[in-house]
Coordinates of C-alpha atoms in Angstrom, one line a residue:
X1016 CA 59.4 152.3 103.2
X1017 CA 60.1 155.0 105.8
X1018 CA 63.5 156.9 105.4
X1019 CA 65.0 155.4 108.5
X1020 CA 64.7 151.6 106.4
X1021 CA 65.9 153.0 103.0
X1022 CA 69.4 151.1 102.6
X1023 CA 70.9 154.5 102.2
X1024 CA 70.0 155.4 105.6
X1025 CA 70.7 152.2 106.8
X1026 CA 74.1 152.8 104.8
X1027 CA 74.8 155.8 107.3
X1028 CA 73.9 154.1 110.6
X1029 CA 76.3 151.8 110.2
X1030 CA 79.0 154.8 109.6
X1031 CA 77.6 157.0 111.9
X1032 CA 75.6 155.3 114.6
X1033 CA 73.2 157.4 116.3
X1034 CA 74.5 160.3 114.7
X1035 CA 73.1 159.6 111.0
X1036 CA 70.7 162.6 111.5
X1037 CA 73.2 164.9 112.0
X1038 CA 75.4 163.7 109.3
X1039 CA 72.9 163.7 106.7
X1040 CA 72.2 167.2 107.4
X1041 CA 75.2 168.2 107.0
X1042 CA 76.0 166.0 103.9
X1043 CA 73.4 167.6 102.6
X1044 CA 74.6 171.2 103.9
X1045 CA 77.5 170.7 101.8
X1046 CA 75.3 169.9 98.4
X1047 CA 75.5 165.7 98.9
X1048 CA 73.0 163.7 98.3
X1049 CA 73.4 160.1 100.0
X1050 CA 70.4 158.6 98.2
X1051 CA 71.6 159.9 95.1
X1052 CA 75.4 158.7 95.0
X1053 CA 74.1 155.2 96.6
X1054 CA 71.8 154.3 93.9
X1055 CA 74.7 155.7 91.0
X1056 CA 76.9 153.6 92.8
X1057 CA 74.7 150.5 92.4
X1058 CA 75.2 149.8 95.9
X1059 CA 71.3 149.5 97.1
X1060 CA 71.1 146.6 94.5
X1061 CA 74.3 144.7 95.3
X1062 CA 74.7 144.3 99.5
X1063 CA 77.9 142.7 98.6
X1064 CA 79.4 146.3 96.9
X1065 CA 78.1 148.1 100.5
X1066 CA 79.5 145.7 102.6
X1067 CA 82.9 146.4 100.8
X1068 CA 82.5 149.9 101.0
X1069 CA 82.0 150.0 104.1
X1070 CA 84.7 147.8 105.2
X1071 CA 86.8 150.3 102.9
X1072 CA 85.3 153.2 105.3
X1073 CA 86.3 151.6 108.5
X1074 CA 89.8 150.5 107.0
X1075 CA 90.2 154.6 106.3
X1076 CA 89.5 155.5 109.5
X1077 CA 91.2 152.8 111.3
X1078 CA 93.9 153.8 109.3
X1079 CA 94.4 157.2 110.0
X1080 CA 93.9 157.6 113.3
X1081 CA 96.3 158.9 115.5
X1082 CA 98.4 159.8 112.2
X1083 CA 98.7 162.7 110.2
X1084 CA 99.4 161.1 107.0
X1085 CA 97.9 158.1 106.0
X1086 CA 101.4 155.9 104.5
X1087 CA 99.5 152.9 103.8
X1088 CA 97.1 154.5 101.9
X1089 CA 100.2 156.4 100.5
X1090 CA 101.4 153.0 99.6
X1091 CA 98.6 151.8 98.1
X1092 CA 97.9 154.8 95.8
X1093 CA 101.5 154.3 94.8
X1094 CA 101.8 150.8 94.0
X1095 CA 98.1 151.9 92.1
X1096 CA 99.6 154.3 89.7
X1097 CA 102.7 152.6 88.8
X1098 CA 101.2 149.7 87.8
X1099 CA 98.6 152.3 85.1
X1100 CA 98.8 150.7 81.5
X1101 CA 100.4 147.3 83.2
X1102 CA 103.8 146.6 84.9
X1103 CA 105.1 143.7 83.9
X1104 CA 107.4 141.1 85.9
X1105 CA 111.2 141.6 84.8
X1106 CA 111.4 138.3 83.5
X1107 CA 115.1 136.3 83.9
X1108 CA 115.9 137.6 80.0
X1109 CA 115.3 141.4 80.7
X1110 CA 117.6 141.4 84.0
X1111 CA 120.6 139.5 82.2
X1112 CA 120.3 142.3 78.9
X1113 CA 120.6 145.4 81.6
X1114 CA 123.2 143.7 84.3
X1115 CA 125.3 142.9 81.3
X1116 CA 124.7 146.9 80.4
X1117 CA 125.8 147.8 83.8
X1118 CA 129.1 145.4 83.6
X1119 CA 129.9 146.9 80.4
X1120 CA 129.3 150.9 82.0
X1121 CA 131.6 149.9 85.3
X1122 CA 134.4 149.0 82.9
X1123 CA 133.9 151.8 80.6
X1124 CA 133.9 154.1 83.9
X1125 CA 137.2 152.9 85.0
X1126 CA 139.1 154.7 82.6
X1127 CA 137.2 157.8 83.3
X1128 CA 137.2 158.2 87.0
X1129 CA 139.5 156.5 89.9
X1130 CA 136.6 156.6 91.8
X1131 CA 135.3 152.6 92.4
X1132 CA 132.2 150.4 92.1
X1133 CA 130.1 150.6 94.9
X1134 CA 130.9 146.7 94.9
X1135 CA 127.1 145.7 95.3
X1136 CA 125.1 143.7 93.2
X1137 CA 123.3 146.0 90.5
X1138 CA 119.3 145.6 90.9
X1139 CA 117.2 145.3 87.7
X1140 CA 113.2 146.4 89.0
X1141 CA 109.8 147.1 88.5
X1142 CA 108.0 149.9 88.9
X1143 CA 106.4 148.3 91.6
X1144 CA 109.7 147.0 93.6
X1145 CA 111.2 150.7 92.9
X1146 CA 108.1 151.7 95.1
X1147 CA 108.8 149.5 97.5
X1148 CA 112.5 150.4 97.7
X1149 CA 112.2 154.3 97.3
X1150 CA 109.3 154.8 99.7
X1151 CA 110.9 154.9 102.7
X1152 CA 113.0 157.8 101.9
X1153 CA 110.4 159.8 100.8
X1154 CA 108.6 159.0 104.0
X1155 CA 111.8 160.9 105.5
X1156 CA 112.2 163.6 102.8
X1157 CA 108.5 164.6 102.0
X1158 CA 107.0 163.3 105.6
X1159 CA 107.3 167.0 107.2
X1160 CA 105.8 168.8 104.6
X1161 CA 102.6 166.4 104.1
X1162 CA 102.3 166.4 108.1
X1163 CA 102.3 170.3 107.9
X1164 CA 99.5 170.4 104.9
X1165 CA 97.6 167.9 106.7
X1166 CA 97.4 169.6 110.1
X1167 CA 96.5 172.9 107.6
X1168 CA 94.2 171.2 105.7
X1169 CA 92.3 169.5 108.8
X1170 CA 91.9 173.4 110.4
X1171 CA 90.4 173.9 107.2
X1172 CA 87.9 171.6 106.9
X1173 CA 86.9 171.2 110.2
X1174 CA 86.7 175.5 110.1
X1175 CA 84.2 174.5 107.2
X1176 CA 81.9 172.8 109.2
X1177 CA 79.1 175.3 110.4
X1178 CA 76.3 172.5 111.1
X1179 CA 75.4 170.5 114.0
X1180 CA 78.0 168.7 116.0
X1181 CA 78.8 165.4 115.4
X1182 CA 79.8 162.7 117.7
X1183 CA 82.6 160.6 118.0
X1184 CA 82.2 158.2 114.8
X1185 CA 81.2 160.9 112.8
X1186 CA 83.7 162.8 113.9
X1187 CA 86.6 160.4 112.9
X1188 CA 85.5 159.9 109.8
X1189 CA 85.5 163.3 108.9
X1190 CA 88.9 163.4 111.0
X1191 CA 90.0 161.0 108.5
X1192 CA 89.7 162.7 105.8
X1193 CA 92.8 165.0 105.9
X1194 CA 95.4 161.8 106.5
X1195 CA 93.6 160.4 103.5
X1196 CA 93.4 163.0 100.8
X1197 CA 97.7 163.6 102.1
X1198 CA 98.1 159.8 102.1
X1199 CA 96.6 160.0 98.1
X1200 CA 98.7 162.7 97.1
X1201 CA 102.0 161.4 98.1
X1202 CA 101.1 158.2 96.7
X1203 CA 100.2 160.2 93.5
X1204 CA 103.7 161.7 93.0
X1205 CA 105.4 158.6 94.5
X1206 CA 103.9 157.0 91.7
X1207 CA 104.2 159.3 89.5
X1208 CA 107.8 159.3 89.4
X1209 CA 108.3 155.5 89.3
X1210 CA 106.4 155.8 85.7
X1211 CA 109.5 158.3 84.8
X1212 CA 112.7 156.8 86.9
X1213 CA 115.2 155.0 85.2
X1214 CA 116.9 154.1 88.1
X1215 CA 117.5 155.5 91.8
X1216 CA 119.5 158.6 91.3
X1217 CA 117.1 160.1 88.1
X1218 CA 116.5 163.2 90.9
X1219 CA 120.4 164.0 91.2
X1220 CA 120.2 162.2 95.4
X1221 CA 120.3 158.7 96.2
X1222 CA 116.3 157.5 96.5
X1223 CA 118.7 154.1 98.8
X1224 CA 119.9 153.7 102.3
X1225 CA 123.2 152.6 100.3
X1226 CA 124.3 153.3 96.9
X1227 CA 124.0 150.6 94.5
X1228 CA 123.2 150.5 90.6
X1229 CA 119.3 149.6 90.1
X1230 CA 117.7 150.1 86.5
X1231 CA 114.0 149.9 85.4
X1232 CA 113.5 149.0 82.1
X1233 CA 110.3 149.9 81.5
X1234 CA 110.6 153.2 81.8
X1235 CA 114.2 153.3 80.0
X1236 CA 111.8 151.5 76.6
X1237 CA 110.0 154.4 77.1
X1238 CA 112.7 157.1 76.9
X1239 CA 114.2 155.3 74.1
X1240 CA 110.8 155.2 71.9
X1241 CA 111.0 157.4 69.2
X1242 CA 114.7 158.3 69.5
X1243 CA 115.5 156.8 66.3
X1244 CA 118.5 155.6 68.8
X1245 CA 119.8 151.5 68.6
X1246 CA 118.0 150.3 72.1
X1247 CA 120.9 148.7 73.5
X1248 CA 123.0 152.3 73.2
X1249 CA 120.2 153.7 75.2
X1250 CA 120.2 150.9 77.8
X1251 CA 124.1 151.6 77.7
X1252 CA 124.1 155.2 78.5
X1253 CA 121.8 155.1 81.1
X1254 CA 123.8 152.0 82.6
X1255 CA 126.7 154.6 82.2
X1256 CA 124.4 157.4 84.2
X1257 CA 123.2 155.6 86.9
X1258 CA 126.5 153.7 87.4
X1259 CA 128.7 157.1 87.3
X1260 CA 125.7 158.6 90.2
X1261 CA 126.9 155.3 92.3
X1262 CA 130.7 155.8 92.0
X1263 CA 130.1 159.4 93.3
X1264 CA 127.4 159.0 96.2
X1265 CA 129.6 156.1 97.5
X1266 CA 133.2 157.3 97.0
X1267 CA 132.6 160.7 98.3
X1268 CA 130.5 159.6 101.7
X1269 CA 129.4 163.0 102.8
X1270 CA 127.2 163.8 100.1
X1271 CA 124.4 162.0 100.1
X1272 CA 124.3 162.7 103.9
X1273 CA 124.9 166.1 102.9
X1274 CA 122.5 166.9 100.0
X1275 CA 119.4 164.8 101.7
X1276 CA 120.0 167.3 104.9
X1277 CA 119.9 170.5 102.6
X1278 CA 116.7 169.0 101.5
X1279 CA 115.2 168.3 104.7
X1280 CA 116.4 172.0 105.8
X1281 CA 114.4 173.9 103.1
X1282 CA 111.5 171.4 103.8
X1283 CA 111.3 172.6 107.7
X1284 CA 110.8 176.3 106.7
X1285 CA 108.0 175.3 104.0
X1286 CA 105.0 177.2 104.9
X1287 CA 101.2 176.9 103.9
X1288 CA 99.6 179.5 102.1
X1289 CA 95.5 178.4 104.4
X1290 CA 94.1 181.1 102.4
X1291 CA 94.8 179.4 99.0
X1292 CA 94.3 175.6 100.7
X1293 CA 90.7 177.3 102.0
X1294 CA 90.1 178.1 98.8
X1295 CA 90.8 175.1 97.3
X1296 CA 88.0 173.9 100.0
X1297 CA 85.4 175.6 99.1
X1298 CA 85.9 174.9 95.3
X1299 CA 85.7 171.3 95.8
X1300 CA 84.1 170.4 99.2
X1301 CA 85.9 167.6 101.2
X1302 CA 82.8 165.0 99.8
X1303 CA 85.3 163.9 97.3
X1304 CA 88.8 163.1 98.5
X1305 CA 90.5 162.6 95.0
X1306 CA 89.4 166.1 93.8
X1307 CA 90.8 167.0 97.3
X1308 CA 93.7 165.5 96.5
X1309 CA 93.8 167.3 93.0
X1310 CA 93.2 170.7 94.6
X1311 CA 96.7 170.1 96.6
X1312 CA 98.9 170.8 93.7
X1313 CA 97.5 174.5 93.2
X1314 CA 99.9 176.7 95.1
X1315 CA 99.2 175.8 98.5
X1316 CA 102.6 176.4 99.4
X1317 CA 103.5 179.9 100.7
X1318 CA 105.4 182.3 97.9
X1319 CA 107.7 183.5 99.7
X1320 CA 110.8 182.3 101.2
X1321 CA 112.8 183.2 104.2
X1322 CA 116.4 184.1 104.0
X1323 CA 117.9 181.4 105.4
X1324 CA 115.3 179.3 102.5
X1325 CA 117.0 181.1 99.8
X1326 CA 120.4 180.2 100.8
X1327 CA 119.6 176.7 101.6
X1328 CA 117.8 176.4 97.9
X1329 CA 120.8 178.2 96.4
X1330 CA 122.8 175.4 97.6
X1331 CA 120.6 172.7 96.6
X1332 CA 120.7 174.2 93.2
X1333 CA 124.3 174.7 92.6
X1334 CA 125.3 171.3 94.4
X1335 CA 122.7 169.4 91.8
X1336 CA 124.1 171.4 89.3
X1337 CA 127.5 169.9 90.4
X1338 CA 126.7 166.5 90.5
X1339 CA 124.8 166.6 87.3
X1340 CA 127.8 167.9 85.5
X1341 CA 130.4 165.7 87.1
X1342 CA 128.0 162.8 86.0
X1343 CA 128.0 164.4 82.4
X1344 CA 131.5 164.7 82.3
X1345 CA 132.5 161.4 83.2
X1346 CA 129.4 159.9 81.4
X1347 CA 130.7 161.4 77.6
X1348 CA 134.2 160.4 78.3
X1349 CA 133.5 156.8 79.3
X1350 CA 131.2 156.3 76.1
X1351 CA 132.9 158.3 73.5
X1352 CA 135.2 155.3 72.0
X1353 CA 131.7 152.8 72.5
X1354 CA 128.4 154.9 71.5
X1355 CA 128.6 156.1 68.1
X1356 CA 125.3 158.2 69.7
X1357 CA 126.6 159.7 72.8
X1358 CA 126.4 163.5 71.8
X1359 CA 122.8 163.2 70.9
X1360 CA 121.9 160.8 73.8
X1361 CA 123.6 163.4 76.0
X1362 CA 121.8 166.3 74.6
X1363 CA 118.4 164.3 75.0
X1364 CA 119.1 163.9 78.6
X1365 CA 120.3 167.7 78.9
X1366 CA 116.7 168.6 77.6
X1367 CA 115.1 165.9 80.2
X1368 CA 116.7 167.4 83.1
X1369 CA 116.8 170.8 82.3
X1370 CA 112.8 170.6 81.4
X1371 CA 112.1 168.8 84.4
X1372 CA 109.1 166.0 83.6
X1373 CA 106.9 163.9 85.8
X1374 CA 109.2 162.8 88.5
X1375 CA 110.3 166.4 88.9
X1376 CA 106.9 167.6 88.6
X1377 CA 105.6 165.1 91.1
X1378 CA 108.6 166.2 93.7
X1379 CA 107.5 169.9 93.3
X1380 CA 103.8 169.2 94.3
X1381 CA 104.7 167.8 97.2
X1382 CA 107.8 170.1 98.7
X1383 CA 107.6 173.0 96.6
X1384 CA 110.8 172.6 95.3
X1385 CA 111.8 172.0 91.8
X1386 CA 114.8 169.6 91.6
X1387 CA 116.2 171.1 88.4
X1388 CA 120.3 171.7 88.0
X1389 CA 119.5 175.2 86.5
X1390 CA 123.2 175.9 85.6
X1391 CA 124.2 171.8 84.7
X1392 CA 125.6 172.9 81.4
X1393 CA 127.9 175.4 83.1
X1394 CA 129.0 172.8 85.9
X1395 CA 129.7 170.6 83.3
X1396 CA 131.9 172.8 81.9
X1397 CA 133.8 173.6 84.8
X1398 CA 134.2 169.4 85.3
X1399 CA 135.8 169.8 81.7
X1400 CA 138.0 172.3 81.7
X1401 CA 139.2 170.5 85.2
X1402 CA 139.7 167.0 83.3
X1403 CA 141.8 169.1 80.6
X1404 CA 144.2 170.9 83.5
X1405 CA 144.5 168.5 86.3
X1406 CA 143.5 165.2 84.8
X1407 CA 140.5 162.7 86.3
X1408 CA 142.7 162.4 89.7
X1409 CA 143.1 166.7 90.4
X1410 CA 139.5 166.5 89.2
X1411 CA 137.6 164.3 91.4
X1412 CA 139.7 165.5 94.7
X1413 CA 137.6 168.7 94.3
X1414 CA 134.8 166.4 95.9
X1415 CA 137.0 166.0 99.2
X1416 CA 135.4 168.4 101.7
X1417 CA 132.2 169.9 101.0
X1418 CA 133.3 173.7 102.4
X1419 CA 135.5 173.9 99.2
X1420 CA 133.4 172.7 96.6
X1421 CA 133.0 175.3 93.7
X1422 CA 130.3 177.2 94.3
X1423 CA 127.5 179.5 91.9
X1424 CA 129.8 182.3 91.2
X1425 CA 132.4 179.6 90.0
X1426 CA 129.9 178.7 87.3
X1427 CA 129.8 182.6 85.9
X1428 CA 133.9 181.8 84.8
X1429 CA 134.7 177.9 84.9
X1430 CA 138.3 179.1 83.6
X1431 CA 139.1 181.4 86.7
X1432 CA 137.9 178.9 89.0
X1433 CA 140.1 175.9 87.7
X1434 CA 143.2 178.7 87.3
X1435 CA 142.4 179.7 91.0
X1436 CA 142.0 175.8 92.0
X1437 CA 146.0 174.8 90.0
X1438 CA 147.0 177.9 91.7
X1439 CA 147.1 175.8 95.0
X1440 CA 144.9 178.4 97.0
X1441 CA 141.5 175.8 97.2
X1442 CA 143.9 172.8 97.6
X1443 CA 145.3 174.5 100.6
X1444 CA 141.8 174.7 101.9
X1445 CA 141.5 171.7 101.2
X1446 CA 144.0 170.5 103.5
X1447 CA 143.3 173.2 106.3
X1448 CA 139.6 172.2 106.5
X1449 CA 140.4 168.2 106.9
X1450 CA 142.9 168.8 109.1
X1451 CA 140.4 171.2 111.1
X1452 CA 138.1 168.3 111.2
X1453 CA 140.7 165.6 112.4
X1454 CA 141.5 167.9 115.3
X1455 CA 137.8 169.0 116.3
X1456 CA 138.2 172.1 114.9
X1457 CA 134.9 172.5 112.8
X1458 CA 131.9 173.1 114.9
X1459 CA 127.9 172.7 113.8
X1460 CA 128.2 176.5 112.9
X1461 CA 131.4 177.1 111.1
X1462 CA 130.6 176.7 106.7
X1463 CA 133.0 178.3 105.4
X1464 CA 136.9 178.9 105.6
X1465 CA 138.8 181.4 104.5
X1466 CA 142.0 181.1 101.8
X1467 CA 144.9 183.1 102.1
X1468 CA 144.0 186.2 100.4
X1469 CA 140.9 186.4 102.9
X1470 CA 138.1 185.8 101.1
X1471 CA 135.3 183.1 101.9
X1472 CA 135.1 180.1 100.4
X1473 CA 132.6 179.4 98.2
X1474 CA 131.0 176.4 99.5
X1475 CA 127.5 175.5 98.3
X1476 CA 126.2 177.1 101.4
X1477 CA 127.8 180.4 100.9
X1478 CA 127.2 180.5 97.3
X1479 CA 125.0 183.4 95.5
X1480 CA 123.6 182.4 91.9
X1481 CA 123.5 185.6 90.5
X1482 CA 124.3 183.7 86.9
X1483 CA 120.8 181.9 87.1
X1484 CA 118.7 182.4 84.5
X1485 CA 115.3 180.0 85.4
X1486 CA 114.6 176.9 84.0
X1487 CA 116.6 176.9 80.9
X1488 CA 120.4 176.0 81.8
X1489 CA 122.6 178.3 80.7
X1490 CA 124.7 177.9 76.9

């Protein structure tokens, strides 16, 4: 049998056309062996497996063309790795035992915070219906970034190739490459984090269009393994979590608005260290997308941040930091009389997020940004020692304008802040800036005010975290 009638080469005509010469030297170029992975695959003795391959092949490249990211693989891969070591169905049984958990949190909650119920029906999900549900906004948050590493990636590879030219079907395969291997590794940190997410806020930002309660109870058995905690305390609490999340995102409207554009600002100014993506090349060849994919999550992103980067992460920081001691606070109080296990739940869940774990991990691969409250334990004292002075209503008006939200240097002396706050200077800011707004009078540009005694507010924007101390929160 001639080469030109081996099934392998036969394999390559029908992906290549007349250009299976010229692709086969430069498979081989790159160290491939066609004949080699055909036969391993069993594909020359099953025409069935090619004809699926193949059809796999031309559903890639259909895929990707004209896009730099390729979201239905992305969606695939997802669905793919939630679903590792099974994901069952919630039956009817499981979704009554967590609604009835959520009931139980929104009453608890109402005699910790004035802040209301969202008022929409809590959602009990799979990891595979939290995929579904989340995806689109981390089609918005994470979209940018994986365009930018694709357009990289594709200079990269196509910089790679030294051999002969290839025509136009060999050329969009190999042009599909890049929206692949970016379509597998958002799908790989999508899914990823719906192995870890107990609900839709785990991240400290809404993952919904609109805030509602939603739990996943697979991955809350899995946090409560071990604990040497009654299950339906640990269904409870994170009931209480998720819930409390809710009653802020919704009450206080700008913030989600707020926190997902802070995020999509550090994103734009993400840049792509090509050197270290090139390298990443030539380790592993673009033969093999999913060791492509792999190769993504080694420090392709640029070191260094601009000015204007630092800020913005600053403020990303310190306004997680916020949330998740606001969330804390209102969380210990609303299960202190129910929760005989609330101080060592609550220090299990100070360890998760101040650790980070694979939903945090997976958000950091693909933006280069670590979602971690670094200075939660401070915030929540601040949140405290505001309860204890101005009761639950003084304390949740601090969320009415985001120019005079406490800000890093706050967190260095909780105490001075709240004294300053009862002193009526922020409150008059408060006033000042809403009334500013009202009349037209804050622009695009203006983020700060300025209190009587001339100093700058110290908005989230504004704020300098010269307290932080890395990834441990500070005692």
């Amino acid at each position: 049998m001639t080469d030109d009638q081996t099934p392998w080469m036969r394999l390559l005509r029908e992906l290549f056309g007349d250009d299976a010469e010229s692709a086969l030297e430069e498979l081989e170029r790159m160290g491939m062996d066609p004949a080699a992975l055909a036969q391993a695959s069993g594909m020359l003795s099953n025409p069935a497996m090619m004809d699926h391959v193949l059809g796999q092949i031309r559903s890639l490249v259909a895929q990707s063309q004209g896009e730099d990211v390729n979201w239905q693989l992305a969606h695939d891969v997802a669905r793919g790795v939630a679903a590792q070591g099974g994901d069952p169905t919630v039956t009817a049984h499981v979704a009554a035992e967590h609604r009835a958990a959520v009931s139980r949190a929104e009453l608890w909650l109402d005699a910790a915070t004035d802040f209301d119920p969202s008022g929409r029906e809590p959602r009990v999900w799979s990891r595979a219906e939290w995929i579904e549900a989340t995806l689109p906004t981390w089609r918005v948050l994470a979209g940018p970034v994986a365009t930018s590493v694709s357009q990289a990636l594709s200079g990269v590879l196509r910089s790679e190739d030294g051999g002969p030219g290839l025509g136009a079907e060999s050329s969009a395969l190999v042009g599909s490459v890049s929206p692949t291997v970016c379509g597998m590794h958002v799908g790989q940190a999508a899914g990823e984090m719906a192995r870890d997410a107990f609900g839709a806020t785990d991240l400290g930002f809404p993952l919904l269009a609109e805030p509602r309660v939603v739990l996943v109870p697979s991955a809350i058995d899995a946090f409560a393994e071990g604990l040497g905690i009654p299950e339906d305390e640990v269904r409870a609490y994170i009931a209480l979590r998720e819930a409390a999340h809710v009653r802020l995102f919704s009450a206080v409207q700008w913030l989600p608005g707020h926190l997902h554009t802070l995020i999509e600002k550090y994103a734009a100014g993400i840049s792509i260290d090509v050197e270290a993506l090139d390298d990443a090349v030539r380790d592993v060849g673009f033969e093999e997308p999913t060791k492509l994919q792999e190769a993504l999550t080694r420090g392709i992103f640029a070191s260094h941040h601009s000015e204007e980067q630092r800020e913005t992460l600053e403020s990303i920081e310190t306004l997680l930091a916020l949330i998740e001691g606001w969330v804390q606070e209102i969380t210990v109080r609303a299960a202190a009389p129910h929760l005989p296990s609330i101080g060592a739940l609550r220090e299990m869940m100070q360890r998760r997020r101040a650790t980070g774990g694979p939903a945090e991990d997976a958000f950091a691969t693909l933006l280069g940004l670590e979602l971690r409250p670094r200075r939660m334990r401070d915030a929540a004292a601040l949140w405290s020692r505001l309860t204890l002075e101005a009761g639950p209503e003084g304390r949740d008006r601090v969320w009415s304008h985001p120019d005079v939200l406490p800000g890093s240097e706050a967190l260095d002396d909780p105490q001075a802040w709240v004294a300053r706050w009862l002193g009526g200077a922020e409150e008059d800011d408060v006033d000042r800036a809403l009334e500013a707004l009202l009349a037209g009078g804050l622009g695009d540009e203006q983020t700060t005010s300025t209190g009587e005694d001339g100093d700058a507010d110290r908005g989230p924007s504004s704020a300098s975290d010269e307290g932080s101390d890395g990834d441990t929160p500070r005692e």
